[in-house]
Amino acid sequence: MTMHVKLSPEMEGFIKGKVASGFYGNATEVIRDAIRRMQAEDSRVAAWHTAIQKGDDQFDRGEGVDYTPGVLEEITHSATQAMHSGQPMDPDVLP
């Protein structure tokens, strides 16, 4: 599909700069990469909202745990053990 898009001079300069850097072969590659990144961000945000809803539902059912220094210490210990054992990181804790 062909689309015609009007860009501000600043955006046009940004895209040209990306192409000039050699990382992208042309403006289309820059735009496609930007769209892929937006799609990935939308997926991360949707997963975040789902996780929040899951937590809210658990809390509403009385399944919550008080956040205390002891709980934080347990979480930290568990994460440290997992990290040193070579286990894959839980995607919920990745940035």
mmCIF file with all atom_site columns, C-alpha atoms in Angstrom:
data_model
loop_
_atom_site.group_PDB
_atom_site.id
_atom_site.type_symbol
_atom_site.label_atom_id
_atom_site.label_alt_id
_atom_site.label_comp_id
_atom_site.label_asym_id
_atom_site.label_entity_id
_atom_site.label_seq_id
_atom_site.pdbx_PDB_ins_code
_atom_site.Cartn_x
_atom_site.Cartn_y
_atom_site.Cartn_z
_atom_site.occupancy
_atom_site.B_iso_or_equiv
_atom_site.pdbx_formal_charge
_atom_site.auth_seq_id
_atom_site.auth_comp_id
_atom_site.auth_asym_id
_atom_site.auth_atom_id
_atom_site.pdbx_PDB_model_num
ATOM 1  C CA . MET A 1 1  ? 0.000   0.000   0.000  1.00 0.00 ? 1  MET A CA 1
ATOM 2  C CA . THR A 1 2  ? 1.231   3.476   -0.752 1.00 0.00 ? 2  THR A CA 1
ATOM 3  C CA . MET A 1 3  ? 0.539   6.295   1.671  1.00 0.00 ? 3  MET A CA 1
ATOM 4  C CA . HIS A 1 4  ? 1.442   9.924   1.533  1.00 0.00 ? 4  HIS A CA 1
ATOM 5  C CA . VAL A 1 5  ? 2.227   11.470  4.884  1.00 0.00 ? 5  VAL A CA 1
ATOM 6  C CA . LYS A 1 6  ? 2.993   15.080  5.706  1.00 0.00 ? 6  LYS A CA 1
ATOM 7  C CA . LEU A 1 7  ? 5.807   15.493  8.202  1.00 0.00 ? 7  LEU A CA 1
ATOM 8  C CA . SER A 1 8  ? 7.109   18.511  10.001 1.00 0.00 ? 8  SER A CA 1
ATOM 9  C CA . PRO A 1 9  ? 10.554  19.690  8.911  1.00 0.00 ? 9  PRO A CA 1
ATOM 10 C CA . GLU A 1 10 ? 11.915  18.422  12.236 1.00 0.00 ? 10 GLU A CA 1
ATOM 11 C CA . MET A 1 11 ? 10.529  14.922  11.666 1.00 0.00 ? 11 MET A CA 1
ATOM 12 C CA . GLU A 1 12 ? 11.790  14.873  8.104  1.00 0.00 ? 12 GLU A CA 1
ATOM 13 C CA . GLY A 1 13 ? 15.245  15.909  9.305  1.00 0.00 ? 13 GLY A CA 1
ATOM 14 C CA . PHE A 1 14 ? 15.163  13.217  11.974 1.00 0.00 ? 14 PHE A CA 1
ATOM 15 C CA . ILE A 1 15 ? 14.337  10.519  9.409  1.00 0.00 ? 15 ILE A CA 1
ATOM 16 C CA . LYS A 1 16 ? 17.000  11.787  7.012  1.00 0.00 ? 16 LYS A CA 1
ATOM 17 C CA . GLY A 1 17 ? 19.505  11.735  9.864  1.00 0.00 ? 17 GLY A CA 1
ATOM 18 C CA . LYS A 1 18 ? 18.677  8.101   10.631 1.00 0.00 ? 18 LYS A CA 1
ATOM 19 C CA . VAL A 1 19 ? 19.210  7.161   6.977  1.00 0.00 ? 19 VAL A CA 1
ATOM 20 C CA . ALA A 1 20 ? 22.437  9.191   6.831  1.00 0.00 ? 20 ALA A CA 1
ATOM 21 C CA . SER A 1 21 ? 23.739  7.340   9.899  1.00 0.00 ? 21 SER A CA 1
ATOM 22 C CA . GLY A 1 22 ? 23.794  4.176   7.790  1.00 0.00 ? 22 GLY A CA 1
ATOM 23 C CA . PHE A 1 23 ? 21.640  2.177   10.192 1.00 0.00 ? 23 PHE A CA 1
ATOM 24 C CA . TYR A 1 24 ? 18.673  2.363   7.819  1.00 0.00 ? 24 TYR A CA 1
ATOM 25 C CA . GLY A 1 25 ? 18.788  2.057   4.044  1.00 0.00 ? 25 GLY A CA 1
ATOM 26 C CA . ASN A 1 26 ? 15.933  4.470   3.372  1.00 0.00 ? 26 ASN A CA 1
ATOM 27 C CA . ALA A 1 27 ? 13.079  6.421   4.949  1.00 0.00 ? 27 ALA A CA 1
ATOM 28 C CA . THR A 1 28 ? 10.660  3.511   4.578  1.00 0.00 ? 28 THR A CA 1
ATOM 29 C CA . GLU A 1 29 ? 12.846  1.361   6.826  1.00 0.00 ? 29 GLU A CA 1
ATOM 30 C CA . VAL A 1 30 ? 12.852  4.104   9.464  1.00 0.00 ? 30 VAL A CA 1
ATOM 31 C CA . ILE A 1 31 ? 9.062   4.388   9.393  1.00 0.00 ? 31 ILE A CA 1
ATOM 32 C CA . ARG A 1 32 ? 8.566   0.607   9.473  1.00 0.00 ? 32 ARG A CA 1
ATOM 33 C CA . ASP A 1 33 ? 10.878  0.311   12.466 1.00 0.00 ? 33 ASP A CA 1
ATOM 34 C CA . ALA A 1 34 ? 9.024   3.101   14.249 1.00 0.00 ? 34 ALA A CA 1
ATOM 35 C CA . ILE A 1 35 ? 5.702   1.345   13.645 1.00 0.00 ? 35 ILE A CA 1
ATOM 36 C CA . ARG A 1 36 ? 7.081   -2.010  14.868 1.00 0.00 ? 36 ARG A CA 1
ATOM 37 C CA . ARG A 1 37 ? 8.305   -0.293  18.027 1.00 0.00 ? 37 ARG A CA 1
ATOM 38 C CA . MET A 1 38 ? 4.903   1.310   18.577 1.00 0.00 ? 38 MET A CA 1
ATOM 39 C CA . GLN A 1 39 ? 3.231   -2.081  18.117 1.00 0.00 ? 39 GLN A CA 1
ATOM 40 C CA . ALA A 1 40 ? 5.590   -3.662  20.643 1.00 0.00 ? 40 ALA A CA 1
ATOM 41 C CA . GLU A 1 41 ? 4.920   -0.848  23.104 1.00 0.00 ? 41 GLU A CA 1
ATOM 42 C CA . ASP A 1 42 ? 1.160   -1.293  22.652 1.00 0.00 ? 42 ASP A CA 1
ATOM 43 C CA . SER A 1 43 ? 1.595   -5.006  23.452 1.00 0.00 ? 43 SER A CA 1
ATOM 44 C CA . ARG A 1 44 ? 3.637   -4.221  26.582 1.00 0.00 ? 44 ARG A CA 1
ATOM 45 C CA . VAL A 1 45 ? 1.050   -1.699  27.767 1.00 0.00 ? 45 VAL A CA 1
ATOM 46 C CA . ALA A 1 46 ? -1.795  -4.174  27.163 1.00 0.00 ? 46 ALA A CA 1
ATOM 47 C CA . ALA A 1 47 ? 0.072   -6.859  29.146 1.00 0.00 ? 47 ALA A CA 1
ATOM 48 C CA . TRP A 1 48 ? 0.707   -4.335  31.929 1.00 0.00 ? 48 TRP A CA 1
ATOM 49 C CA . HIS A 1 49 ? -2.994  -3.450  32.088 1.00 0.00 ? 49 HIS A CA 1
ATOM 50 C CA . THR A 1 50 ? -3.882  -7.155  32.180 1.00 0.00 ? 50 THR A CA 1
ATOM 51 C CA . ALA A 1 51 ? -1.441  -7.752  35.044 1.00 0.00 ? 51 ALA A CA 1
ATOM 52 C CA . ILE A 1 52 ? -2.861  -4.803  36.970 1.00 0.00 ? 52 ILE A CA 1
ATOM 53 C CA . GLN A 1 53 ? -6.393  -6.099  36.477 1.00 0.00 ? 53 GLN A CA 1
ATOM 54 C CA . LYS A 1 54 ? -5.316  -9.554  37.639 1.00 0.00 ? 54 LYS A CA 1
ATOM 55 C CA . GLY A 1 55 ? -3.796  -8.024  40.771 1.00 0.00 ? 55 GLY A CA 1
ATOM 56 C CA . ASP A 1 56 ? -6.874  -5.904  41.420 1.00 0.00 ? 56 ASP A CA 1
ATOM 57 C CA . ASP A 1 57 ? -9.083  -8.993  41.071 1.00 0.00 ? 57 ASP A CA 1
ATOM 58 C CA . GLN A 1 58 ? -6.877  -10.950 43.478 1.00 0.00 ? 58 GLN A CA 1
ATOM 59 C CA . PHE A 1 59 ? -6.968  -8.066  45.940 1.00 0.00 ? 59 PHE A CA 1
ATOM 60 C CA . ASP A 1 60 ? -10.764 -7.876  45.677 1.00 0.00 ? 60 ASP A CA 1
ATOM 61 C CA . ARG A 1 61 ? -10.943 -11.604 46.508 1.00 0.00 ? 61 ARG A CA 1
ATOM 62 C CA . GLY A 1 62 ? -8.826  -11.005 49.630 1.00 0.00 ? 62 GLY A CA 1
ATOM 63 C CA . GLU A 1 63 ? -5.749  -12.667 48.185 1.00 0.00 ? 63 GLU A CA 1
ATOM 64 C CA . GLY A 1 64 ? -3.488  -9.685  48.771 1.00 0.00 ? 64 GLY A CA 1
ATOM 65 C CA . VAL A 1 65 ? -0.324  -9.799  50.858 1.00 0.00 ? 65 VAL A CA 1
ATOM 66 C CA . ASP A 1 66 ? 0.781   -6.912  53.037 1.00 0.00 ? 66 ASP A CA 1
ATOM 67 C CA . TYR A 1 67 ? 3.912   -5.311  51.623 1.00 0.00 ? 67 TYR A CA 1
ATOM 68 C CA . THR A 1 68 ? 6.385   -5.465  54.484 1.00 0.00 ? 68 THR A CA 1
ATOM 69 C CA . PRO A 1 69 ? 10.178  -5.391  54.715 1.00 0.00 ? 69 PRO A CA 1
ATOM 70 C CA . GLY A 1 70 ? 10.082  -9.179  55.180 1.00 0.00 ? 70 GLY A CA 1
ATOM 71 C CA . VAL A 1 71 ? 8.073   -9.695  51.987 1.00 0.00 ? 71 VAL A CA 1
ATOM 72 C CA . LEU A 1 72 ? 10.469  -7.421  50.080 1.00 0.00 ? 72 LEU A CA 1
ATOM 73 C CA . GLU A 1 73 ? 13.398  -9.439  51.426 1.00 0.00 ? 73 GLU A CA 1
ATOM 74 C CA . GLU A 1 74 ? 11.750  -12.709 50.272 1.00 0.00 ? 74 GLU A CA 1
ATOM 75 C CA . ILE A 1 75 ? 11.104  -11.274 46.804 1.00 0.00 ? 75 ILE A CA 1
ATOM 76 C CA . THR A 1 76 ? 14.678  -10.024 46.545 1.00 0.00 ? 76 THR A CA 1
ATOM 77 C CA . HIS A 1 77 ? 16.102  -13.362 47.697 1.00 0.00 ? 77 HIS A CA 1
ATOM 78 C CA . SER A 1 78 ? 13.945  -15.306 45.226 1.00 0.00 ? 78 SER A CA 1
ATOM 79 C CA . ALA A 1 79 ? 14.915  -13.002 42.329 1.00 0.00 ? 79 ALA A CA 1
ATOM 80 C CA . THR A 1 80 ? 18.604  -13.201 43.213 1.00 0.00 ? 80 THR A CA 1
ATOM 81 C CA . GLN A 1 81 ? 18.487  -17.000 43.350 1.00 0.00 ? 81 GLN A CA 1
ATOM 82 C CA . ALA A 1 82 ? 16.693  -17.168 39.998 1.00 0.00 ? 82 ALA A CA 1
ATOM 83 C CA . MET A 1 83 ? 19.214  -14.789 38.432 1.00 0.00 ? 83 MET A CA 1
ATOM 84 C CA . HIS A 1 84 ? 22.204  -16.824 39.636 1.00 0.00 ? 84 HIS A CA 1
ATOM 85 C CA . SER A 1 85 ? 20.658  -20.150 38.618 1.00 0.00 ? 85 SER A CA 1
ATOM 86 C CA . GLY A 1 86 ? 20.373  -19.096 34.983 1.00 0.00 ? 86 GLY A CA 1
ATOM 87 C CA . GLN A 1 87 ? 16.579  -19.207 34.959 1.00 0.00 ? 87 GLN A CA 1
ATOM 88 C CA . PRO A 1 88 ? 14.951  -16.945 32.385 1.00 0.00 ? 88 PRO A CA 1
ATOM 89 C CA . MET A 1 89 ? 13.705  -13.647 33.766 1.00 0.00 ? 89 MET A CA 1
ATOM 90 C CA . ASP A 1 90 ? 9.979   -13.290 34.345 1.00 0.00 ? 90 ASP A CA 1
ATOM 91 C CA . PRO A 1 91 ? 8.757   -10.866 31.657 1.00 0.00 ? 91 PRO A CA 1
ATOM 92 C CA . ASP A 1 92 ? 6.681   -9.096  34.322 1.00 0.00 ? 92 ASP A CA 1
ATOM 93 C CA . VAL A 1 93 ? 9.875   -7.833  35.961 1.00 0.00 ? 93 VAL A CA 1
ATOM 94 C CA . LEU A 1 94 ? 11.735  -6.784  32.836 1.00 0.00 ? 94 LEU A CA 1
ATOM 95 C CA . PRO A 1 95 ? 11.827  -3.081  31.923 1.00 0.00 ? 95 PRO A CA 1
#
